[in-house]
PDB file of C-alpha atoms and ligand atoms in Angstrom:
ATOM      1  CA  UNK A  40       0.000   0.000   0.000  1.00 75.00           C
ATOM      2  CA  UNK A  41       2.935   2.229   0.689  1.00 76.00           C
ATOM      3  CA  UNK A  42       3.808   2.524  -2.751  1.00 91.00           C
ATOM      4  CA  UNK A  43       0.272   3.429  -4.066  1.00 94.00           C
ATOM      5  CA  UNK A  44       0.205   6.078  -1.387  1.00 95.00           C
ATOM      6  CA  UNK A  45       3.490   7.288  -3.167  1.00 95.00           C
ATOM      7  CA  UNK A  46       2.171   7.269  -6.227  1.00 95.00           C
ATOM      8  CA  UNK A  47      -1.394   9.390  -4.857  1.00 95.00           C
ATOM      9  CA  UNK A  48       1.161  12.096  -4.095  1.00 95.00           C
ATOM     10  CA  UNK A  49       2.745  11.889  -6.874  1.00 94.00           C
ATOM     11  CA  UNK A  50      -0.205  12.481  -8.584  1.00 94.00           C
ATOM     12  CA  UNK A  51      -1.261  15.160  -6.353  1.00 94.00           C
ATOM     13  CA  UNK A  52       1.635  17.108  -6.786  1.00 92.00           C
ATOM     14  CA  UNK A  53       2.513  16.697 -10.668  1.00 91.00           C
ATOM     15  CA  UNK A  54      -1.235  16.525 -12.378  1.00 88.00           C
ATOM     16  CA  UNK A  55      -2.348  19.023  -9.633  1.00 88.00           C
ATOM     17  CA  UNK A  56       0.630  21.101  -9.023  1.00 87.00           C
ATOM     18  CA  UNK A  57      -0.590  20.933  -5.780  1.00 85.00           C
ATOM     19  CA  UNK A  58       2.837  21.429  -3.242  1.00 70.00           C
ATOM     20  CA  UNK A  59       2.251  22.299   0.089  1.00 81.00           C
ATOM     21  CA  UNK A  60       4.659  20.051   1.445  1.00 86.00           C
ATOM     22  CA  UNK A  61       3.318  19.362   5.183  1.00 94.00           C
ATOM     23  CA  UNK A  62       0.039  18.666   3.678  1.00 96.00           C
ATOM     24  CA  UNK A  63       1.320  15.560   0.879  1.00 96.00           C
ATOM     25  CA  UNK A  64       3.747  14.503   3.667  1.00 96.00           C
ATOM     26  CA  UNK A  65       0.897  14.306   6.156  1.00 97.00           C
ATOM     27  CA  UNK A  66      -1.100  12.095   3.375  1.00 97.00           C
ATOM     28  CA  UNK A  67       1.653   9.921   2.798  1.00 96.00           C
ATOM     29  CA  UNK A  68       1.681   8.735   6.389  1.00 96.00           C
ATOM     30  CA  UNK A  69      -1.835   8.125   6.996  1.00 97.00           C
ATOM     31  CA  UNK A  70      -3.073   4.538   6.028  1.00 97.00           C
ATOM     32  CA  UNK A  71      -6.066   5.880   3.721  1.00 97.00           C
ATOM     33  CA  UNK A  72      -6.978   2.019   3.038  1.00 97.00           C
ATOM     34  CA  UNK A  73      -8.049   1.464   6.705  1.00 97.00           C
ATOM     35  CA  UNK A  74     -10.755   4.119   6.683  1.00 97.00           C
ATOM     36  CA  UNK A  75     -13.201   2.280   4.236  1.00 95.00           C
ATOM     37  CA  UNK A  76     -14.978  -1.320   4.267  1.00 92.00           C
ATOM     38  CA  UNK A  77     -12.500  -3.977   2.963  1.00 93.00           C
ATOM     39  CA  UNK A  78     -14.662  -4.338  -0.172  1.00 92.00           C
ATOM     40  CA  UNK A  79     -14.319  -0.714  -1.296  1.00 91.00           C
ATOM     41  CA  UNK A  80     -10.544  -1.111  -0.803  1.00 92.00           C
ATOM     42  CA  UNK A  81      -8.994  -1.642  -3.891  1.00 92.00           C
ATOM     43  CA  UNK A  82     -10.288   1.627  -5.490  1.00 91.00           C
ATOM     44  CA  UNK A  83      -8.675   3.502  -2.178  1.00 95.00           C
ATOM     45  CA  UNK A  84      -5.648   5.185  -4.012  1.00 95.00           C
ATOM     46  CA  UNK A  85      -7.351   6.169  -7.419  1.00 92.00           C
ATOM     47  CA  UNK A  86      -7.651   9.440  -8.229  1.00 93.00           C
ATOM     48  CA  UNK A  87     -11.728   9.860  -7.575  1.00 93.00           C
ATOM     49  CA  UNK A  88     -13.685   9.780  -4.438  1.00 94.00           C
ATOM     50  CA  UNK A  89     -14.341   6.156  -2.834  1.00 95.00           C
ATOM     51  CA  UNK A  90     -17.447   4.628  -1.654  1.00 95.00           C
ATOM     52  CA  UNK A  91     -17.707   3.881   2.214  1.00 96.00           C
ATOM     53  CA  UNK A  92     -21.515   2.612   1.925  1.00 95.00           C
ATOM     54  CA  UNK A  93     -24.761   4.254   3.423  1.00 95.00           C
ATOM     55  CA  UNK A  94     -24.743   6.267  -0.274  1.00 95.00           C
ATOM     56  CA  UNK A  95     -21.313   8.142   0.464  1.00 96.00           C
ATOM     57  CA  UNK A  96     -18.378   8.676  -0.304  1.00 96.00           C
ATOM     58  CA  UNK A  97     -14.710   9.936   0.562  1.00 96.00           C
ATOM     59  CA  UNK A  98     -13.684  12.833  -1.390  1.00 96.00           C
ATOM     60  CA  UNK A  99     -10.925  12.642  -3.967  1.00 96.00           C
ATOM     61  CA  UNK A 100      -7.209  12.644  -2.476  1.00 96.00           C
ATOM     62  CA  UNK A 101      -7.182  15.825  -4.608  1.00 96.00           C
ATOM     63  CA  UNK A 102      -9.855  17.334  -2.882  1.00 97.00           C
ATOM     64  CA  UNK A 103      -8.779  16.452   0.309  1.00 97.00           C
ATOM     65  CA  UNK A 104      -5.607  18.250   0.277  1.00 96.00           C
ATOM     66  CA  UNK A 105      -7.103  21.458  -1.867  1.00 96.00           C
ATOM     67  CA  UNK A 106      -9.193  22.128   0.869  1.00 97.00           C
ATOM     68  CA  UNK A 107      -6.855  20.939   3.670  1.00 97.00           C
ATOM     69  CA  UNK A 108      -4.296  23.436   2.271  1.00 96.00           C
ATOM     70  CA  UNK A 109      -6.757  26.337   2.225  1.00 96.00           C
ATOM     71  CA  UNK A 110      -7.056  26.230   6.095  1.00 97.00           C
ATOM     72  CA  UNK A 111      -3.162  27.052   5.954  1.00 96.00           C
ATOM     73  CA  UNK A 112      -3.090  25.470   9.426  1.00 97.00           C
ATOM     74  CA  UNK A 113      -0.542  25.819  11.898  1.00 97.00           C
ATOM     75  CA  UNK A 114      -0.765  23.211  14.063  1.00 97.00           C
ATOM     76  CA  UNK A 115      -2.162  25.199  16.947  1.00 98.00           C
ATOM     77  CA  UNK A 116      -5.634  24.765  15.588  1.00 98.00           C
ATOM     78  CA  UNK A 117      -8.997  24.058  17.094  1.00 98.00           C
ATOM     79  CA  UNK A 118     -10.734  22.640  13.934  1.00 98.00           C
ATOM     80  CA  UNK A 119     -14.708  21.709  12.987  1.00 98.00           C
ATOM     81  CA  UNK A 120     -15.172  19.326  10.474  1.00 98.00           C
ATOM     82  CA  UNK A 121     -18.702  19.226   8.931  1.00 98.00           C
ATOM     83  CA  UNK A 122     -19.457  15.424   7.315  1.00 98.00           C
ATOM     84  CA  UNK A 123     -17.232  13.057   9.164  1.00 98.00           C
ATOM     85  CA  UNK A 124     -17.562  10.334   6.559  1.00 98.00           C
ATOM     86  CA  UNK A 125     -14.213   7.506   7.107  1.00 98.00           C
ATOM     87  CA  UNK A 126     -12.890   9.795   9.005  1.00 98.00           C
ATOM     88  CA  UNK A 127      -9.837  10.006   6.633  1.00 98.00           C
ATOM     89  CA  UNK A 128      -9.772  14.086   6.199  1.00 98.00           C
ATOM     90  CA  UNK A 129     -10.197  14.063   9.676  1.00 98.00           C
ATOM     91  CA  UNK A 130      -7.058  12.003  10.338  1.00 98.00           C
ATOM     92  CA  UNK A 131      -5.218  14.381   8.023  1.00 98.00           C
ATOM     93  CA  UNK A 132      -6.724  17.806   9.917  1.00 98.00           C
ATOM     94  CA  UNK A 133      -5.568  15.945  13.217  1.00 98.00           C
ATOM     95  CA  UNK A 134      -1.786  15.679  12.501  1.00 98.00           C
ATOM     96  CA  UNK A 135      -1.947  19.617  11.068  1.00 98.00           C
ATOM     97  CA  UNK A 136      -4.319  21.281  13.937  1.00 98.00           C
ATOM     98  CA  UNK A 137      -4.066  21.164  17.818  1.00 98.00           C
ATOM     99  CA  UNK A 138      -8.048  19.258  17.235  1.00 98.00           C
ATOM    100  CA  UNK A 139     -10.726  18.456  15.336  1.00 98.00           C
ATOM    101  CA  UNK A 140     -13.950  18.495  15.979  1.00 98.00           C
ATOM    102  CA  UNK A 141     -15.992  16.411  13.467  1.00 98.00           C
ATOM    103  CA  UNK A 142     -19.987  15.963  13.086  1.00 98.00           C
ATOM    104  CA  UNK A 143     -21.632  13.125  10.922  1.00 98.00           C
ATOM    105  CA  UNK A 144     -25.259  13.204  10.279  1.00 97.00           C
ATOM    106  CA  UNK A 145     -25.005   9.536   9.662  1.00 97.00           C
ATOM    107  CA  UNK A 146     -24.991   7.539  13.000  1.00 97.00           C
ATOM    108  CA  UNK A 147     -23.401   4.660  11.290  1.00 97.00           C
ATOM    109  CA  UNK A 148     -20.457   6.402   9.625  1.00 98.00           C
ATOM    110  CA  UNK A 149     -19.846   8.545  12.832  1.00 98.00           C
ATOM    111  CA  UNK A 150     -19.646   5.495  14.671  1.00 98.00           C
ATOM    112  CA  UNK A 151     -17.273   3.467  12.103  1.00 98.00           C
ATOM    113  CA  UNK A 152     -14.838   6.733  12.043  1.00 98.00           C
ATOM    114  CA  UNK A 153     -14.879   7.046  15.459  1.00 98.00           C
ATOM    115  CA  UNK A 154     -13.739   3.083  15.594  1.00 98.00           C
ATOM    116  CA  UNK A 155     -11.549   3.785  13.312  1.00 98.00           C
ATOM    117  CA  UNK A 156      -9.604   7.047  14.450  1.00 98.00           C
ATOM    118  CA  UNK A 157      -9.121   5.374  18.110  1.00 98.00           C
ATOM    119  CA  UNK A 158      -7.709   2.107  16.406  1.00 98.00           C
ATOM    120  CA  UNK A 159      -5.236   3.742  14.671  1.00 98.00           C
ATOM    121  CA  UNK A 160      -4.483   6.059  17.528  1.00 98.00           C
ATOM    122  CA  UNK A 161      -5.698   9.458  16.217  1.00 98.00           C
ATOM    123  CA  UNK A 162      -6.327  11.091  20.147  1.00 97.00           C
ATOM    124  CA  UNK A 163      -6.956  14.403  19.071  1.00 98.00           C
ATOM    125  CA  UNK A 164      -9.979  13.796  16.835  1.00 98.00           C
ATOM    126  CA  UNK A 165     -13.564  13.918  18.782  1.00 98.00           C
ATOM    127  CA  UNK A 166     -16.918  12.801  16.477  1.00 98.00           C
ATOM    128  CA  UNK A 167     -20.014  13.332  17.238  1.00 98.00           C
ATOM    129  CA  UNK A 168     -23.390  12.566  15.443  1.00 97.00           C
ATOM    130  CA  UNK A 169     -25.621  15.289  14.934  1.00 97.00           C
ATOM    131  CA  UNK A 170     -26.185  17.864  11.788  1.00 96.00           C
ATOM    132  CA  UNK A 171     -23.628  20.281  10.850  1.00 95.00           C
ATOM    133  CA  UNK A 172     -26.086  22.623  10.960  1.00 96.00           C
ATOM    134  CA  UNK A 173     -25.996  23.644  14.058  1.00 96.00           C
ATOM    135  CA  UNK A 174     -21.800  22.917  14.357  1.00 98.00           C
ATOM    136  CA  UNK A 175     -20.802  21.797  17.256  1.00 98.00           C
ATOM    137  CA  UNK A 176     -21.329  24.757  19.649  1.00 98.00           C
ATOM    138  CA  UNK A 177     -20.194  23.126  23.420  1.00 97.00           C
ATOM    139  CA  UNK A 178     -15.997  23.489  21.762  1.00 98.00           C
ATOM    140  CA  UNK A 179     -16.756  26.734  19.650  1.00 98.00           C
ATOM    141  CA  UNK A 180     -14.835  29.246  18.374  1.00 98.00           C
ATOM    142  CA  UNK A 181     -12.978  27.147  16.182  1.00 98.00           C
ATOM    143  CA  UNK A 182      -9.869  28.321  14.118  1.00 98.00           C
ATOM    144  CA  UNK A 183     -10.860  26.921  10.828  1.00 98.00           C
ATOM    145  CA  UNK A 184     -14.029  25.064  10.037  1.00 98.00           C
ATOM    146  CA  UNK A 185     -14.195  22.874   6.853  1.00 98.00           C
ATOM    147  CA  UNK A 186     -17.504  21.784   5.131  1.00 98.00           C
ATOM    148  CA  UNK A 187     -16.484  18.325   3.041  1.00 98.00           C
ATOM    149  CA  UNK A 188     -20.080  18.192   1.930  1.00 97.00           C
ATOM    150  CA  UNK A 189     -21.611  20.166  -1.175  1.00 97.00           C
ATOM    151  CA  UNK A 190     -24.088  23.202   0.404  1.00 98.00           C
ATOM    152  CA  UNK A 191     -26.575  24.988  -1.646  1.00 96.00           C
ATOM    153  CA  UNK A 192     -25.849  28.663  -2.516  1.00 94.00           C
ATOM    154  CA  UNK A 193     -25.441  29.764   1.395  1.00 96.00           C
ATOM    155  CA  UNK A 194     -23.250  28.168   4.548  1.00 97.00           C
ATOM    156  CA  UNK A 195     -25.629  27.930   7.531  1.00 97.00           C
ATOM    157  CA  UNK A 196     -24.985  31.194   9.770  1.00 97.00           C
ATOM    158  CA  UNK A 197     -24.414  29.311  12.992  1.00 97.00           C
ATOM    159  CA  UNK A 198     -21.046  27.811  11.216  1.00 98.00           C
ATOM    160  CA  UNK A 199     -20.048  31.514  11.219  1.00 98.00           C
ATOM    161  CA  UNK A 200     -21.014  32.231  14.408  1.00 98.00           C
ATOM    162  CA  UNK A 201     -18.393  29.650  15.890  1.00 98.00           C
ATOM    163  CA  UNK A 202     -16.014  30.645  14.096  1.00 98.00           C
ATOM    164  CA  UNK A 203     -13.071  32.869  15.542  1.00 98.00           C
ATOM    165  CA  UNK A 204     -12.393  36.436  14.173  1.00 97.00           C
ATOM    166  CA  UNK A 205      -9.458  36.318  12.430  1.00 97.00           C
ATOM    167  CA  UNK A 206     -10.418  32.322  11.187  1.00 98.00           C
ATOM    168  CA  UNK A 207     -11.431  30.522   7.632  1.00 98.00           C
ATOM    169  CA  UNK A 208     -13.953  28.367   6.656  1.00 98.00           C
ATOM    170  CA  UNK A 209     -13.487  26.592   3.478  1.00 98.00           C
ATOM    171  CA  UNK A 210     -16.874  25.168   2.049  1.00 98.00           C
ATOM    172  CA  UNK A 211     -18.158  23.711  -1.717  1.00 98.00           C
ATOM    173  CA  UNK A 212     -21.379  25.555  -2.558  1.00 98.00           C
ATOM    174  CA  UNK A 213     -23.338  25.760  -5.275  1.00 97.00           C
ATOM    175  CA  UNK A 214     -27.261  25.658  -6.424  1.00 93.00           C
ATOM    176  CA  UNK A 215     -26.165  22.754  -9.169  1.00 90.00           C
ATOM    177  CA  UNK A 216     -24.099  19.928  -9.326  1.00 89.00           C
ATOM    178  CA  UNK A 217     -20.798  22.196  -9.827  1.00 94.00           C
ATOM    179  CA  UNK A 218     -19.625  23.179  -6.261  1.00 97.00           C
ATOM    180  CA  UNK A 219     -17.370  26.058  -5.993  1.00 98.00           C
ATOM    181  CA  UNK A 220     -15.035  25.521  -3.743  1.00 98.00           C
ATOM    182  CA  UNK A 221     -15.161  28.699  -1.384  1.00 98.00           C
ATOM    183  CA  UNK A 222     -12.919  30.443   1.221  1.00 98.00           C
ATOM    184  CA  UNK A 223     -14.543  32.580   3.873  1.00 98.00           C
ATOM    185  CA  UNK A 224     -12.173  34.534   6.729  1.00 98.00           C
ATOM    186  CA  UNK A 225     -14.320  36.370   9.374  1.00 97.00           C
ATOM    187  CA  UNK A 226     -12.136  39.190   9.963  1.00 97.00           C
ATOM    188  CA  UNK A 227     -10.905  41.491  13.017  1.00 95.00           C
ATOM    189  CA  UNK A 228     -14.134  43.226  12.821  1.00 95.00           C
ATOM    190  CA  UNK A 229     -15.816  40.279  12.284  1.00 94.00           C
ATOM    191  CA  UNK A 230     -16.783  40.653   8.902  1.00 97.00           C
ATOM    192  CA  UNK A 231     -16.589  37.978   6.261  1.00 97.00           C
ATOM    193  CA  UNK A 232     -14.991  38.024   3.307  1.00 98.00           C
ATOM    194  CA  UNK A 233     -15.285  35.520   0.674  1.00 98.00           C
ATOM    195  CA  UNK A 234     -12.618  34.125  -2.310  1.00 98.00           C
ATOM    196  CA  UNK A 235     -13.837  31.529  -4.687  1.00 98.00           C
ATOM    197  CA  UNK A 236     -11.374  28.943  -6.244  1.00 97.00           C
ATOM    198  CA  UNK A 237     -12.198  25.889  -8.836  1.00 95.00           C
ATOM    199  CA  UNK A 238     -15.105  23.531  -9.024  1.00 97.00           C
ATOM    200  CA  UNK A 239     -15.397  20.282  -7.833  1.00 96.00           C
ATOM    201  CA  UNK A 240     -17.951  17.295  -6.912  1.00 94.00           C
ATOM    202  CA  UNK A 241     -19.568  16.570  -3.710  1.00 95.00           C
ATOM    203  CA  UNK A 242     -21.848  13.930  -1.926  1.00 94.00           C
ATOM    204  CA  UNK A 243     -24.933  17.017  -1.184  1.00 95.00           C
ATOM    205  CA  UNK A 244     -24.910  18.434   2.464  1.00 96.00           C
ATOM    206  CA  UNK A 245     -28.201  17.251   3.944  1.00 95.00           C
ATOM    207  CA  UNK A 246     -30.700  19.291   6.145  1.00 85.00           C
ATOM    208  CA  UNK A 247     -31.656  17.724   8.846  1.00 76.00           C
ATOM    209  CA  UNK A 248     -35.189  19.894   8.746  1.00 56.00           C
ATOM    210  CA  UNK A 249     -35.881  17.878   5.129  1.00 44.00           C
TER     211      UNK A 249
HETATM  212  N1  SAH B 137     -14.759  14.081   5.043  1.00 70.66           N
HETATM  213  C1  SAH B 137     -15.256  12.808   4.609  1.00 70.66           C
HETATM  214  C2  SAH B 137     -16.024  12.939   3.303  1.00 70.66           C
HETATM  215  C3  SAH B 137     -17.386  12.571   3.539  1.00 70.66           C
HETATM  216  S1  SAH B 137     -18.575  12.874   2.290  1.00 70.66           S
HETATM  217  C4  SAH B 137     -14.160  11.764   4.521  1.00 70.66           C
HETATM  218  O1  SAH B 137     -12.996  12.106   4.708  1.00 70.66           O
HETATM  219  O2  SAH B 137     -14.474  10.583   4.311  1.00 70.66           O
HETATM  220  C5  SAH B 137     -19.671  13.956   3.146  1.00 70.66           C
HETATM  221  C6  SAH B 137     -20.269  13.441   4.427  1.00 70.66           C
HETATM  222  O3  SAH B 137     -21.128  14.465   4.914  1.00 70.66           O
HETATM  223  C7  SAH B 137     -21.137  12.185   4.295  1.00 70.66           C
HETATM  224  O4  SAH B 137     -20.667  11.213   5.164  1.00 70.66           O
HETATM  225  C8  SAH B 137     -22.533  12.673   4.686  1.00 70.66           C
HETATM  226  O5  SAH B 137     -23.283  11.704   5.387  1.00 70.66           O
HETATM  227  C9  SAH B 137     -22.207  13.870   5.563  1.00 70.66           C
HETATM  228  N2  SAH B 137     -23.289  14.858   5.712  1.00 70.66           N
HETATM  229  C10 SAH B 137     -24.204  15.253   4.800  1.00 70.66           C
HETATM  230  N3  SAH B 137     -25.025  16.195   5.322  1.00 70.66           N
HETATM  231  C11 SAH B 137     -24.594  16.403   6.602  1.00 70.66           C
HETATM  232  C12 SAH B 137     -25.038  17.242   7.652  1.00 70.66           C
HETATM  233  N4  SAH B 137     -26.073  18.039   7.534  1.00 70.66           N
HETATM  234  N5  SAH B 137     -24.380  17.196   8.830  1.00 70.66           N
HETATM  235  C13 SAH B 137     -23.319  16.363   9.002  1.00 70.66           C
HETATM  236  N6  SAH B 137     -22.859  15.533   8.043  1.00 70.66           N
HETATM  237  C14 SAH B 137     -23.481  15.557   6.844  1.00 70.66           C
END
């Protein structure tokens, strides 16, 4: 497996041009073949998102360090993941932040990450089921907050309201099936200001009201 997860970053980095170096290095620790169901496996370094079952999927390695680079974290950061999933971009957050906070809507897959993370010894990542929504107020402010599931044309104003001044929240939104990926930092005054980047795919971001 080590060699495929060579040849991911590889990819990453020459197709892509994709170089932030703690990021790839990060990815090319972390086993990404023990975060789905043995019979999803073999497609696990591919360059495409992966099925983990329950009608989801783990993004694209691609994706997962685009929007893991856009947080331009530190390692001294409180984190909120929105859409657990495998747990994978979790894992990756984990060994760049100080935390990470993650919320799955699906009781199943927030269970099976959760398994998962504490197996392969991942003590700084806390799941919780619930919808990200609402975030995950009882740890806000967080330094960066990351949505890894496609939103509609808005992010849901509580996210901003845990987030820190002086943070970013990267999110894919979009009325279509073309996501935008999109960089928000809530500024000293606490006003937001938004950057877009390129388009990309996502599983859709589901409302828990619906
Ligand atoms: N970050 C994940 C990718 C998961 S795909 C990984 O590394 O594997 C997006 C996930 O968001 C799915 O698991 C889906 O169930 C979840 N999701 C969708 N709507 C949600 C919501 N409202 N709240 C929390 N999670 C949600």
């Amino acid at each position: 497996m080590k060699d495929e997860r060579e040849q991911m970053v590889y990819t990453i980095k020459s197709k892509y041009g994709l170089g932030s170096s703690d990021v790839l290095s990060v990815m090319l620790q972390i086993p990404r073949e023990k975060f789905v169901p043995k019979r999803y496996r073999d497609m696990v370094y591919h360059d495409g998102p992966v099925s983990i079952g329950y009608g989801q999927t783990m993004s694209q390695p691609y994706t997962v360090a685009y929007m893991t680079d856009l947080l331009e974290l530190t390692g001294k950061e409180k984190v909120l993941e929105i859409g657990t999933g495998s747990g994978y971009q979790a894992a990756v957050l984990s060994r760049l932040a100080k935390g990470v906070y993650t919320v799955e809507i699906i009781r199943q897959l927030a269970d099976g990450a959760k398994k998962t993370l504490k197996k392969l010894g991942f003590r700084n990542v806390y799941v919780r089921k619930g919808s990200g929504e609402y975030g995950w107020r009882k740890n806000a402010p967080y330094d960066a907050i990351i949505v890894t599931a496609g939103l509609g044309d808005k992010v849901p104003e509580e996210l901003f309201d845990q987030l820190k001044k002086g943070g970013v929240l990267v999110a894919p939104l979009g009325r279509g099936h073309d996501k935008t990926m999109t960089r928000f930092e809530k500024n000293k005054n606490g006003e937001i200001i938004r950057e877009k980047f390129g388009i990309f795919h996502f599983v859709p971001f589901v409302e828990e009201k619906d």
